[in-house]
């Protein structure tokens, strides 16, 4: 029996697997390292935008392409990941993703123009886009459906550490060295991850290959990229009705809409994204819950550093430090939520988490220019407690009902949903905040700061309502442990 067979096959029922054994934890270490490398890079680069403006004598809209280019590449490659994992094997593809990401990082550090930097960020995005869905697939297969909640809790670590330490690390590297080091830092991490993955991940056992869905790729990947490009242009345009927003977004939606009947057309083809997974009720509900949550939470997360820097005058480094309590709160609840989701189902856990996040987000509706940092830190900590019990249990709810090759397709689908929803949320809250700040009529610095604080509070009210809406699909999530071998679940009943 091969290593992968030992990991993927379930043990006898009389010896139920409860804890994560050493083999699964070793695999988890690889995935966490790759995830940290990918997610950390997004937040590290965000603090370098002002530096890029000075370095390349560019506008804020132009340097924003260093973020947008990465996001578009990431969204475009995610749909290919499920098929490529089945065709080439998860280990080979994961090693390739690390190499692409590290190579892109080295080239970014060597860029001597903004155009080169954006192009190399796209290369980074191609590698980074494969790391998270592949990581979810590898870990879910290694642990089995009965432990997917705990596995998702482990996978949530990089999602927490990135936003906490990214701004801190990025600000520090720029202060003590140069902007080049926010990319060079990925090289030693990538080398360690590459060697670690080559040793620890089980050897691939590739089944006879499915045919590649070329028409699907020509519709889905460009559709996602052009739609997200349009959405990403909303903050710069200031309105949804601008041509640079409407035209690409409409083209993207048309391509995505055309993909749906194609994917459902014949049973003898293997669509790039298997939309028949939506016949699985639990997965469909989890997708809806994840969409609303990602839109609200990741969109609102944009507001915190902006408030600290624009209203309170904090540096990027200090803003990152002030955000740390949110990650600490999530790190406390995430392992507990993972264990409970495996034992009693994710429904009650996610409901509790969303209630807690709503309370924390609601505290920010009382924000002002002089709100005490004790109050703000407490609110961030409460939000973190709720986040730790929300996002990864939702993921676990979707993947726990899948098995075999559908795990790769399911994790790919969830990552696409999360990416699109987060992009929409970011654009939504950027426009709301921009419009709120435009309404400022004061002239004295004190009154300007006061009205800026009120504008942030108004946007946080929208975020609070959006988070609260997540309670509806969360109430429909399973309230008991669900097994992937349950034929009613797999049939979508």
GROMACS .gro file of C-alpha atoms in nm:
model
  493
    1UNK     CA    1   0.000   0.000   0.000
    2UNK     CA    2   0.138   0.341  -0.095
    3UNK     CA    3   0.177   0.636   0.141
    4UNK     CA    4  -0.115   0.816  -0.017
    5UNK     CA    5  -0.332   0.507   0.020
    6UNK     CA    6  -0.245   0.486   0.389
    7UNK     CA    7  -0.336   0.850   0.437
    8UNK     CA    8  -0.650   0.859   0.224
    9UNK     CA    9  -0.814   0.530   0.326
   10UNK     CA   10  -1.033   0.538   0.633
   11UNK     CA   11  -0.952   0.301   0.918
   12UNK     CA   12  -1.198   0.042   1.043
   13UNK     CA   13  -1.509   0.173   1.216
   14UNK     CA   14  -1.403   0.016   1.547
   15UNK     CA   15  -1.098   0.245   1.552
   16UNK     CA   16  -1.242   0.583   1.475
   17UNK     CA   17  -0.991   0.854   1.399
   18UNK     CA   18  -1.047   1.144   1.632
   19UNK     CA   19  -0.724   1.338   1.671
   20UNK     CA   20  -0.503   1.455   1.388
   21UNK     CA   21  -0.217   1.204   1.374
   22UNK     CA   22   0.147   1.287   1.306
   23UNK     CA   23   0.126   1.214   0.931
   24UNK     CA   24  -0.165   1.453   0.886
   25UNK     CA   25   0.006   1.718   1.099
   26UNK     CA   26   0.321   1.693   0.885
   27UNK     CA   27   0.114   1.742   0.572
   28UNK     CA   28  -0.068   2.029   0.743
   29UNK     CA   29   0.267   2.196   0.812
   30UNK     CA   30   0.344   2.204   0.439
   31UNK     CA   31   0.008   2.352   0.351
   32UNK     CA   32   0.021   2.615   0.627
   33UNK     CA   33   0.368   2.723   0.513
   34UNK     CA   34   0.251   2.760   0.152
   35UNK     CA   35  -0.064   2.942   0.262
   36UNK     CA   36   0.131   3.185   0.480
   37UNK     CA   37   0.364   3.260   0.188
   38UNK     CA   38   0.072   3.339  -0.043
   39UNK     CA   39  -0.156   3.532   0.193
   40UNK     CA   40   0.127   3.716   0.370
   41UNK     CA   41   0.241   3.851   0.033
   42UNK     CA   42  -0.096   4.016  -0.035
   43UNK     CA   43  -0.094   4.210   0.292
   44UNK     CA   44   0.280   4.284   0.284
   45UNK     CA   45   0.253   4.445  -0.060
   46UNK     CA   46  -0.046   4.655   0.047
   47UNK     CA   47   0.176   4.866   0.276
   48UNK     CA   48   0.423   4.923  -0.008
   49UNK     CA   49   0.183   5.103  -0.243
   50UNK     CA   50   0.284   5.451  -0.128
   51UNK     CA   51   0.650   5.357  -0.170
   52UNK     CA   52   0.582   5.234  -0.525
   53UNK     CA   53   0.425   5.571  -0.608
   54UNK     CA   54   0.745   5.752  -0.510
   55UNK     CA   55   0.981   5.491  -0.658
   56UNK     CA   56   0.816   5.477  -1.001
   57UNK     CA   57   0.669   5.831  -1.006
   58UNK     CA   58   0.320   5.688  -1.055
   59UNK     CA   59  -0.034   5.765  -0.940
   60UNK     CA   60  -0.221   5.565  -0.676
   61UNK     CA   61  -0.444   5.421  -0.950
   62UNK     CA   62  -0.140   5.300  -1.145
   63UNK     CA   63   0.034   5.133  -0.851
   64UNK     CA   64  -0.296   4.969  -0.751
   65UNK     CA   65  -0.235   4.738  -1.048
   66UNK     CA   66   0.034   4.564  -0.842
   67UNK     CA   67  -0.257   4.437  -0.630
   68UNK     CA   68  -0.518   4.406  -0.905
   69UNK     CA   69  -0.286   4.213  -1.141
   70UNK     CA   70  -0.214   3.959  -0.870
   71UNK     CA   71  -0.584   3.920  -0.788
   72UNK     CA   72  -0.686   3.874  -1.153
   73UNK     CA   73  -0.417   3.610  -1.213
   74UNK     CA   74  -0.516   3.433  -0.893
   75UNK     CA   75  -0.885   3.427  -0.993
   76UNK     CA   76  -0.805   3.308  -1.346
   77UNK     CA   77  -0.595   3.010  -1.242
   78UNK     CA   78  -0.818   2.881  -0.961
   79UNK     CA   79  -1.070   2.717  -1.202
   80UNK     CA   80  -0.790   2.517  -1.366
   81UNK     CA   81  -0.666   2.381  -1.035
   82UNK     CA   82  -0.929   2.110  -0.987
   83UNK     CA   83  -0.871   1.957  -1.330
   84UNK     CA   84  -0.492   1.991  -1.307
   85UNK     CA   85  -0.490   1.823  -0.965
   86UNK     CA   86  -0.677   1.524  -1.109
   87UNK     CA   87  -0.460   1.516  -1.421
   88UNK     CA   88  -0.109   1.569  -1.283
   89UNK     CA   89  -0.146   1.494  -0.914
   90UNK     CA   90  -0.171   1.729  -0.617
   91UNK     CA   91   0.194   1.692  -0.508
   92UNK     CA   92   0.343   1.778  -0.848
   93UNK     CA   93   0.107   2.072  -0.890
   94UNK     CA   94   0.175   2.202  -0.538
   95UNK     CA   95   0.551   2.194  -0.602
   96UNK     CA   96   0.497   2.379  -0.931
   97UNK     CA   97   0.283   2.643  -0.757
   98UNK     CA   98   0.559   2.708  -0.500
   99UNK     CA   99   0.820   2.740  -0.777
  100UNK     CA  100   0.602   2.984  -0.976
  101UNK     CA  101   0.535   3.194  -0.668
  102UNK     CA  102   0.899   3.206  -0.559
  103UNK     CA  103   1.019   3.281  -0.914
  104UNK     CA  104   0.761   3.559  -0.945
  105UNK     CA  105   0.881   3.701  -0.611
  106UNK     CA  106   1.245   3.708  -0.726
  107UNK     CA  107   1.150   3.880  -1.051
  108UNK     CA  108   0.933   4.136  -0.865
  109UNK     CA  109   1.232   4.228  -0.650
  110UNK     CA  110   1.440   4.280  -0.966
  111UNK     CA  111   1.178   4.493  -1.147
  112UNK     CA  112   1.300   4.838  -1.252
  113UNK     CA  113   0.968   4.972  -1.382
  114UNK     CA  114   0.607   4.962  -1.270
  115UNK     CA  115   0.507   4.770  -1.585
  116UNK     CA  116   0.762   4.498  -1.507
  117UNK     CA  117   0.647   4.481  -1.145
  118UNK     CA  118   0.282   4.435  -1.248
  119UNK     CA  119   0.377   4.165  -1.502
  120UNK     CA  120   0.578   3.971  -1.244
  121UNK     CA  121   0.298   4.009  -0.989
  122UNK     CA  122   0.075   3.828  -1.241
  123UNK     CA  123   0.327   3.540  -1.245
  124UNK     CA  124   0.315   3.537  -0.864
  125UNK     CA  125  -0.065   3.522  -0.879
  126UNK     CA  126  -0.057   3.215  -1.103
  127UNK     CA  127   0.135   3.029  -0.834
  128UNK     CA  128  -0.050   3.182  -0.541
  129UNK     CA  129  -0.389   3.103  -0.692
  130UNK     CA  130  -0.314   2.731  -0.687
  131UNK     CA  131  -0.171   2.711  -0.333
  132UNK     CA  132  -0.492   2.749  -0.127
  133UNK     CA  133  -0.733   2.523  -0.325
  134UNK     CA  134  -0.460   2.260  -0.358
  135UNK     CA  135  -0.387   2.287   0.012
  136UNK     CA  136  -0.755   2.235   0.098
  137UNK     CA  137  -0.769   1.931  -0.131
  138UNK     CA  138  -0.452   1.771   0.006
  139UNK     CA  139  -0.549   1.823   0.369
  140UNK     CA  140  -0.909   1.708   0.327
  141UNK     CA  141  -0.797   1.387   0.155
  142UNK     CA  142  -0.529   1.325   0.418
  143UNK     CA  143  -0.757   1.368   0.718
  144UNK     CA  144  -1.082   1.224   0.581
  145UNK     CA  145  -1.430   1.380   0.603
  146UNK     CA  146  -1.474   1.298   0.972
  147UNK     CA  147  -1.189   1.535   1.067
  148UNK     CA  148  -1.236   1.805   0.806
  149UNK     CA  149  -1.338   2.064   1.067
  150UNK     CA  150  -1.009   2.034   1.251
  151UNK     CA  151  -0.822   2.037   0.921
  152UNK     CA  152  -0.995   2.357   0.813
  153UNK     CA  153  -0.901   2.510   1.149
  154UNK     CA  154  -0.537   2.433   1.073
  155UNK     CA  155  -0.570   2.577   0.723
  156UNK     CA  156  -0.717   2.891   0.875
  157UNK     CA  157  -0.386   2.974   1.045
  158UNK     CA  158  -0.231   3.146   0.741
  159UNK     CA  159  -0.555   3.336   0.682
  160UNK     CA  160  -0.513   3.478   1.031
  161UNK     CA  161  -0.138   3.532   1.039
  162UNK     CA  162  -0.130   3.706   0.699
  163UNK     CA  163  -0.352   4.003   0.791
  164UNK     CA  164  -0.189   4.031   1.136
  165UNK     CA  165   0.179   4.015   1.049
  166UNK     CA  166   0.169   4.126   0.683
  167UNK     CA  167   0.140   4.501   0.749
  168UNK     CA  168   0.383   4.476   1.043
  169UNK     CA  169   0.643   4.283   0.842
  170UNK     CA  170   0.595   4.495   0.530
  171UNK     CA  171   0.627   4.824   0.718
  172UNK     CA  172   0.936   4.703   0.905
  173UNK     CA  173   1.113   4.574   0.591
  174UNK     CA  174   1.049   4.899   0.405
  175UNK     CA  175   1.170   5.104   0.703
  176UNK     CA  176   1.493   4.912   0.773
  177UNK     CA  177   1.580   4.791   0.421
  178UNK     CA  178   1.391   4.866   0.097
  179UNK     CA  179   1.073   4.772  -0.086
  180UNK     CA  180   1.261   4.492  -0.267
  181UNK     CA  181   1.267   4.291   0.055
  182UNK     CA  182   0.889   4.255   0.073
  183UNK     CA  183   0.937   4.018  -0.223
  184UNK     CA  184   1.280   3.872  -0.138
  185UNK     CA  185   1.142   3.747   0.196
  186UNK     CA  186   0.945   3.488  -0.003
  187UNK     CA  187   1.257   3.316  -0.138
  188UNK     CA  188   1.379   3.144   0.182
  189UNK     CA  189   1.020   3.060   0.278
  190UNK     CA  190   0.959   2.917  -0.070
  191UNK     CA  191   1.278   2.709  -0.061
  192UNK     CA  192   1.186   2.562   0.278
  193UNK     CA  193   0.829   2.492   0.160
  194UNK     CA  194   0.958   2.325  -0.159
  195UNK     CA  195   1.194   2.087   0.024
  196UNK     CA  196   0.939   2.021   0.299
  197UNK     CA  197   0.663   1.941   0.045
  198UNK     CA  198   0.889   1.714  -0.162
  199UNK     CA  199   0.969   1.505   0.146
  200UNK     CA  200   0.637   1.499   0.331
  201UNK     CA  201   0.358   1.497   0.072
  202UNK     CA  202   0.255   1.145  -0.037
  203UNK     CA  203   0.346   1.029  -0.385
  204UNK     CA  204   0.081   1.106  -0.646
  205UNK     CA  205  -0.143   0.829  -0.775
  206UNK     CA  206  -0.289   0.977  -1.092
  207UNK     CA  207  -0.593   0.803  -1.237
  208UNK     CA  208  -0.664   0.795  -1.613
  209UNK     CA  209  -0.693   1.160  -1.712
  210UNK     CA  210  -1.019   1.339  -1.774
  211UNK     CA  211  -1.044   1.534  -2.097
  212UNK     CA  212  -0.972   1.904  -2.058
  213UNK     CA  213  -1.267   2.138  -2.094
  214UNK     CA  214  -1.123   2.391  -2.342
  215UNK     CA  215  -1.454   2.569  -2.416
  216UNK     CA  216  -1.516   2.594  -2.041
  217UNK     CA  217  -1.172   2.744  -1.982
  218UNK     CA  218  -1.224   3.002  -2.259
  219UNK     CA  219  -1.546   3.109  -2.088
  220UNK     CA  220  -1.473   3.074  -1.716
  221UNK     CA  221  -1.118   3.205  -1.665
  222UNK     CA  222  -1.151   3.516  -1.888
  223UNK     CA  223  -1.501   3.565  -1.749
  224UNK     CA  224  -1.377   3.574  -1.390
  225UNK     CA  225  -1.081   3.797  -1.480
  226UNK     CA  226  -1.282   4.057  -1.675
  227UNK     CA  227  -1.565   4.061  -1.420
  228UNK     CA  228  -1.323   4.117  -1.131
  229UNK     CA  229  -1.138   4.379  -1.334
  230UNK     CA  230  -1.462   4.572  -1.371
  231UNK     CA  231  -1.544   4.534  -1.003
  232UNK     CA  232  -1.190   4.636  -0.902
  233UNK     CA  233  -1.226   4.955  -1.110
  234UNK     CA  234  -1.527   5.077  -0.909
  235UNK     CA  235  -1.328   5.258  -0.634
  236UNK     CA  236  -1.118   5.447  -0.891
  237UNK     CA  237  -1.419   5.532  -1.109
  238UNK     CA  238  -1.629   5.628  -0.807
  239UNK     CA  239  -1.945   5.481  -0.959
  240UNK     CA  240  -2.078   5.151  -1.090
  241UNK     CA  241  -2.201   5.324  -1.406
  242UNK     CA  242  -1.862   5.419  -1.549
  243UNK     CA  243  -1.767   5.256  -1.881
  244UNK     CA  244  -1.445   5.108  -1.741
  245UNK     CA  245  -1.660   4.930  -1.482
  246UNK     CA  246  -1.970   4.832  -1.678
  247UNK     CA  247  -1.807   4.708  -2.001
  248UNK     CA  248  -1.559   4.455  -1.856
  249UNK     CA  249  -1.803   4.350  -1.582
  250UNK     CA  250  -2.078   4.290  -1.841
  251UNK     CA  251  -1.844   4.093  -2.068
  252UNK     CA  252  -1.737   3.885  -1.770
  253UNK     CA  253  -2.095   3.815  -1.665
  254UNK     CA  254  -2.189   3.711  -2.019
  255UNK     CA  255  -1.897   3.465  -2.031
  256UNK     CA  256  -1.982   3.329  -1.685
  257UNK     CA  257  -2.350   3.296  -1.779
  258UNK     CA  258  -2.254   3.109  -2.099
  259UNK     CA  259  -2.045   2.867  -1.893
  260UNK     CA  260  -2.344   2.752  -1.685
  261UNK     CA  261  -2.544   2.572  -1.960
  262UNK     CA  262  -2.218   2.442  -2.107
  263UNK     CA  263  -2.114   2.288  -1.774
  264UNK     CA  264  -2.456   2.125  -1.734
  265UNK     CA  265  -2.492   2.027  -2.100
  266UNK     CA  266  -2.387   1.664  -2.119
  267UNK     CA  267  -2.310   1.399  -1.861
  268UNK     CA  268  -2.017   1.263  -2.061
  269UNK     CA  269  -1.802   1.577  -2.035
  270UNK     CA  270  -1.592   1.692  -1.744
  271UNK     CA  271  -1.659   2.064  -1.698
  272UNK     CA  272  -1.387   2.287  -1.559
  273UNK     CA  273  -1.608   2.355  -1.256
  274UNK     CA  274  -1.858   2.085  -1.170
  275UNK     CA  275  -2.181   2.280  -1.115
  276UNK     CA  276  -2.360   1.954  -1.035
  277UNK     CA  277  -2.198   1.982  -0.693
  278UNK     CA  278  -2.477   2.231  -0.620
  279UNK     CA  279  -2.715   1.933  -0.609
  280UNK     CA  280  -2.553   1.875  -0.272
  281UNK     CA  281  -2.776   2.080  -0.041
  282UNK     CA  282  -2.516   2.127   0.232
  283UNK     CA  283  -2.255   2.251  -0.016
  284UNK     CA  284  -2.502   2.494  -0.177
  285UNK     CA  285  -2.597   2.645   0.158
  286UNK     CA  286  -2.228   2.671   0.255
  287UNK     CA  287  -2.153   2.852  -0.073
  288UNK     CA  288  -2.428   3.109  -0.005
  289UNK     CA  289  -2.308   3.157   0.353
  290UNK     CA  290  -1.946   3.194   0.238
  291UNK     CA  291  -2.043   3.448  -0.030
  292UNK     CA  292  -2.222   3.676   0.216
  293UNK     CA  293  -1.959   3.634   0.486
  294UNK     CA  294  -1.661   3.700   0.257
  295UNK     CA  295  -1.832   4.005   0.107
  296UNK     CA  296  -1.904   4.154   0.449
  297UNK     CA  297  -1.596   4.055   0.646
  298UNK     CA  298  -1.317   4.094   0.389
  299UNK     CA  299  -1.476   4.410   0.250
  300UNK     CA  300  -1.500   4.566   0.596
  301UNK     CA  301  -1.145   4.459   0.681
  302UNK     CA  302  -1.027   4.723   0.434
  303UNK     CA  303  -1.171   4.993   0.662
  304UNK     CA  304  -0.968   4.926   0.977
  305UNK     CA  305  -0.617   5.023   0.854
  306UNK     CA  306  -0.765   5.318   0.664
  307UNK     CA  307  -0.931   5.447   0.982
  308UNK     CA  308  -0.610   5.415   1.181
  309UNK     CA  309  -0.401   5.590   0.916
  310UNK     CA  310  -0.641   5.855   0.781
  311UNK     CA  311  -0.833   5.949   1.096
  312UNK     CA  312  -0.590   5.869   1.376
  313UNK     CA  313  -0.266   5.941   1.187
  314UNK     CA  314  -0.101   5.606   1.264
  315UNK     CA  315   0.176   5.458   1.050
  316UNK     CA  316   0.132   5.139   0.847
  317UNK     CA  317   0.341   4.952   1.103
  318UNK     CA  318   0.140   5.077   1.401
  319UNK     CA  319  -0.187   5.006   1.217
  320UNK     CA  320  -0.076   4.645   1.174
  321UNK     CA  321   0.002   4.616   1.544
  322UNK     CA  322  -0.338   4.758   1.638
  323UNK     CA  323  -0.509   4.493   1.423
  324UNK     CA  324  -0.332   4.205   1.600
  325UNK     CA  325  -0.609   4.150   1.864
  326UNK     CA  326  -0.846   4.038   1.589
  327UNK     CA  327  -0.608   3.758   1.490
  328UNK     CA  328  -0.547   3.664   1.853
  329UNK     CA  329  -0.920   3.626   1.911
  330UNK     CA  330  -0.956   3.404   1.606
  331UNK     CA  331  -0.661   3.188   1.709
  332UNK     CA  332  -0.837   3.119   2.040
  333UNK     CA  333  -1.167   3.000   1.894
  334UNK     CA  334  -1.058   2.841   1.565
  335UNK     CA  335  -0.919   2.511   1.705
  336UNK     CA  336  -1.218   2.473   1.939
  337UNK     CA  337  -1.463   2.545   1.656
  338UNK     CA  338  -1.291   2.289   1.434
  339UNK     CA  339  -1.326   2.013   1.693
  340UNK     CA  340  -1.689   2.097   1.769
  341UNK     CA  341  -1.780   2.120   1.398
  342UNK     CA  342  -1.652   1.764   1.351
  343UNK     CA  343  -1.848   1.633   1.650
  344UNK     CA  344  -2.181   1.817   1.634
  345UNK     CA  345  -2.186   1.965   1.283
  346UNK     CA  346  -2.107   2.323   1.179
  347UNK     CA  347  -2.456   2.474   1.209
  348UNK     CA  348  -2.456   2.582   1.576
  349UNK     CA  349  -2.089   2.682   1.563
  350UNK     CA  350  -2.129   2.912   1.261
  351UNK     CA  351  -2.448   3.068   1.401
  352UNK     CA  352  -2.269   3.153   1.725
  353UNK     CA  353  -1.970   3.290   1.536
  354UNK     CA  354  -2.181   3.519   1.318
  355UNK     CA  355  -2.370   3.654   1.620
  356UNK     CA  356  -2.037   3.735   1.788
  357UNK     CA  357  -1.900   3.903   1.471
  358UNK     CA  358  -2.221   4.107   1.440
  359UNK     CA  359  -2.176   4.230   1.798
  360UNK     CA  360  -1.811   4.320   1.733
  361UNK     CA  361  -1.886   4.491   1.401
  362UNK     CA  362  -2.179   4.672   1.561
  363UNK     CA  363  -1.942   4.827   1.815
  364UNK     CA  364  -1.773   5.008   1.524
  365UNK     CA  365  -2.098   5.183   1.433
  366UNK     CA  366  -2.027   5.403   1.738
  367UNK     CA  367  -1.685   5.499   1.604
  368UNK     CA  368  -1.564   5.858   1.621
  369UNK     CA  369  -1.239   6.043   1.563
  370UNK     CA  370  -1.152   6.011   1.933
  371UNK     CA  371  -1.281   5.665   2.025
  372UNK     CA  372  -1.052   5.510   2.284
  373UNK     CA  373  -0.811   5.246   2.159
  374UNK     CA  374  -0.924   5.020   2.444
  375UNK     CA  375  -1.275   5.017   2.298
  376UNK     CA  376  -1.144   4.959   1.942
  377UNK     CA  377  -0.906   4.679   2.045
  378UNK     CA  378  -1.187   4.511   2.243
  379UNK     CA  379  -1.418   4.527   1.940
  380UNK     CA  380  -1.149   4.378   1.713
  381UNK     CA  381  -1.088   4.099   1.965
  382UNK     CA  382  -1.462   4.017   1.977
  383UNK     CA  383  -1.473   4.010   1.597
  384UNK     CA  384  -1.175   3.775   1.593
  385UNK     CA  385  -1.347   3.537   1.832
  386UNK     CA  386  -1.642   3.524   1.594
  387UNK     CA  387  -1.430   3.484   1.282
  388UNK     CA  388  -1.251   3.183   1.430
  389UNK     CA  389  -1.587   3.009   1.467
  390UNK     CA  390  -1.723   3.107   1.126
  391UNK     CA  391  -1.515   3.095   0.809
  392UNK     CA  392  -1.340   2.759   0.833
  393UNK     CA  393  -1.645   2.571   0.974
  394UNK     CA  394  -1.837   2.696   0.667
  395UNK     CA  395  -1.562   2.551   0.446
  396UNK     CA  396  -1.573   2.230   0.646
  397UNK     CA  397  -1.951   2.207   0.599
  398UNK     CA  398  -1.905   2.210   0.222
  399UNK     CA  399  -1.612   1.969   0.199
  400UNK     CA  400  -1.723   1.716   0.463
  401UNK     CA  401  -1.990   1.582   0.225
  402UNK     CA  402  -1.747   1.527  -0.064
  403UNK     CA  403  -1.511   1.242  -0.139
  404UNK     CA  404  -1.254   1.122  -0.391
  405UNK     CA  405  -1.204   1.355  -0.690
  406UNK     CA  406  -1.498   1.576  -0.594
  407UNK     CA  407  -1.290   1.715  -0.304
  408UNK     CA  408  -1.057   1.891  -0.550
  409UNK     CA  409  -1.352   2.029  -0.747
  410UNK     CA  410  -1.533   2.136  -0.429
  411UNK     CA  411  -1.232   2.318  -0.282
  412UNK     CA  412  -1.178   2.493  -0.616
  413UNK     CA  413  -1.542   2.605  -0.621
  414UNK     CA  414  -1.525   2.740  -0.264
  415UNK     CA  415  -1.206   2.933  -0.338
  416UNK     CA  416  -1.360   3.094  -0.647
  417UNK     CA  417  -1.666   3.197  -0.446
  418UNK     CA  418  -1.452   3.343  -0.168
  419UNK     CA  419  -1.229   3.536  -0.412
  420UNK     CA  420  -1.519   3.685  -0.609
  421UNK     CA  421  -1.720   3.775  -0.297
  422UNK     CA  422  -1.419   3.935  -0.125
  423UNK     CA  423  -1.347   4.144  -0.437
  424UNK     CA  424  -1.709   4.261  -0.456
  425UNK     CA  425  -1.709   4.344  -0.085
  426UNK     CA  426  -1.384   4.541  -0.111
  427UNK     CA  427  -1.520   4.743  -0.404
  428UNK     CA  428  -1.854   4.802  -0.228
  429UNK     CA  429  -1.703   4.936   0.092
  430UNK     CA  430  -1.440   5.140  -0.095
  431UNK     CA  431  -1.715   5.323  -0.284
  432UNK     CA  432  -1.928   5.373   0.029
  433UNK     CA  433  -1.631   5.518   0.217
  434UNK     CA  434  -1.521   5.737  -0.074
  435UNK     CA  435  -1.869   5.881  -0.112
  436UNK     CA  436  -1.893   5.936   0.263
  437UNK     CA  437  -1.564   6.126   0.272
  438UNK     CA  438  -1.673   6.340  -0.025
  439UNK     CA  439  -1.962   6.474   0.183
  440UNK     CA  440  -1.727   6.631   0.438
  441UNK     CA  441  -1.794   7.006   0.453
  442UNK     CA  442  -1.583   7.109   0.753
  443UNK     CA  443  -1.275   7.325   0.714
  444UNK     CA  444  -1.095   7.306   1.047
  445UNK     CA  445  -0.874   6.996   1.104
  446UNK     CA  446  -1.065   6.897   1.419
  447UNK     CA  447  -1.404   6.909   1.246
  448UNK     CA  448  -1.267   6.727   0.940
  449UNK     CA  449  -1.142   6.442   1.160
  450UNK     CA  450  -1.477   6.431   1.338
  451UNK     CA  451  -1.673   6.402   1.013
  452UNK     CA  452  -1.426   6.141   0.881
  453UNK     CA  453  -1.494   5.935   1.193
  454UNK     CA  454  -1.869   5.964   1.133
  455UNK     CA  455  -1.821   5.851   0.769
  456UNK     CA  456  -1.640   5.536   0.882
  457UNK     CA  457  -1.913   5.465   1.140
  458UNK     CA  458  -2.181   5.487   0.869
  459UNK     CA  459  -1.999   5.236   0.649
  460UNK     CA  460  -1.955   5.000   0.945
  461UNK     CA  461  -2.335   5.008   0.989
  462UNK     CA  462  -2.373   4.863   0.638
  463UNK     CA  463  -2.110   4.599   0.721
  464UNK     CA  464  -2.295   4.506   1.040
  465UNK     CA  465  -2.622   4.457   0.853
  466UNK     CA  466  -2.451   4.247   0.586
  467UNK     CA  467  -2.288   4.023   0.848
  468UNK     CA  468  -2.624   3.981   1.024
  469UNK     CA  469  -2.783   3.865   0.695
  470UNK     CA  470  -2.540   3.570   0.705
  471UNK     CA  471  -2.752   3.430   0.990
  472UNK     CA  472  -3.014   3.318   0.736
  473UNK     CA  473  -2.804   3.062   0.543
  474UNK     CA  474  -2.611   2.976   0.861
  475UNK     CA  475  -2.935   2.864   1.022
  476UNK     CA  476  -2.973   2.604   0.744
  477UNK     CA  477  -2.628   2.448   0.788
  478UNK     CA  478  -2.618   2.091   0.931
  479UNK     CA  479  -2.677   2.067   1.306
  480UNK     CA  480  -2.525   1.722   1.328
  481UNK     CA  481  -2.221   1.538   1.199
  482UNK     CA  482  -2.252   1.453   0.829
  483UNK     CA  483  -2.064   1.168   0.664
  484UNK     CA  484  -1.954   1.175   0.302
  485UNK     CA  485  -2.058   0.813   0.266
  486UNK     CA  486  -2.422   0.901   0.335
  487UNK     CA  487  -2.594   0.831   0.000
  488UNK     CA  488  -2.867   1.088   0.064
  489UNK     CA  489  -2.608   1.358   0.105
  490UNK     CA  490  -2.414   1.259  -0.204
  491UNK     CA  491  -2.733   1.243  -0.405
  492UNK     CA  492  -2.815   1.596  -0.302
  493UNK     CA  493  -3.133   1.513  -0.110
   0.00000   0.00000   0.00000
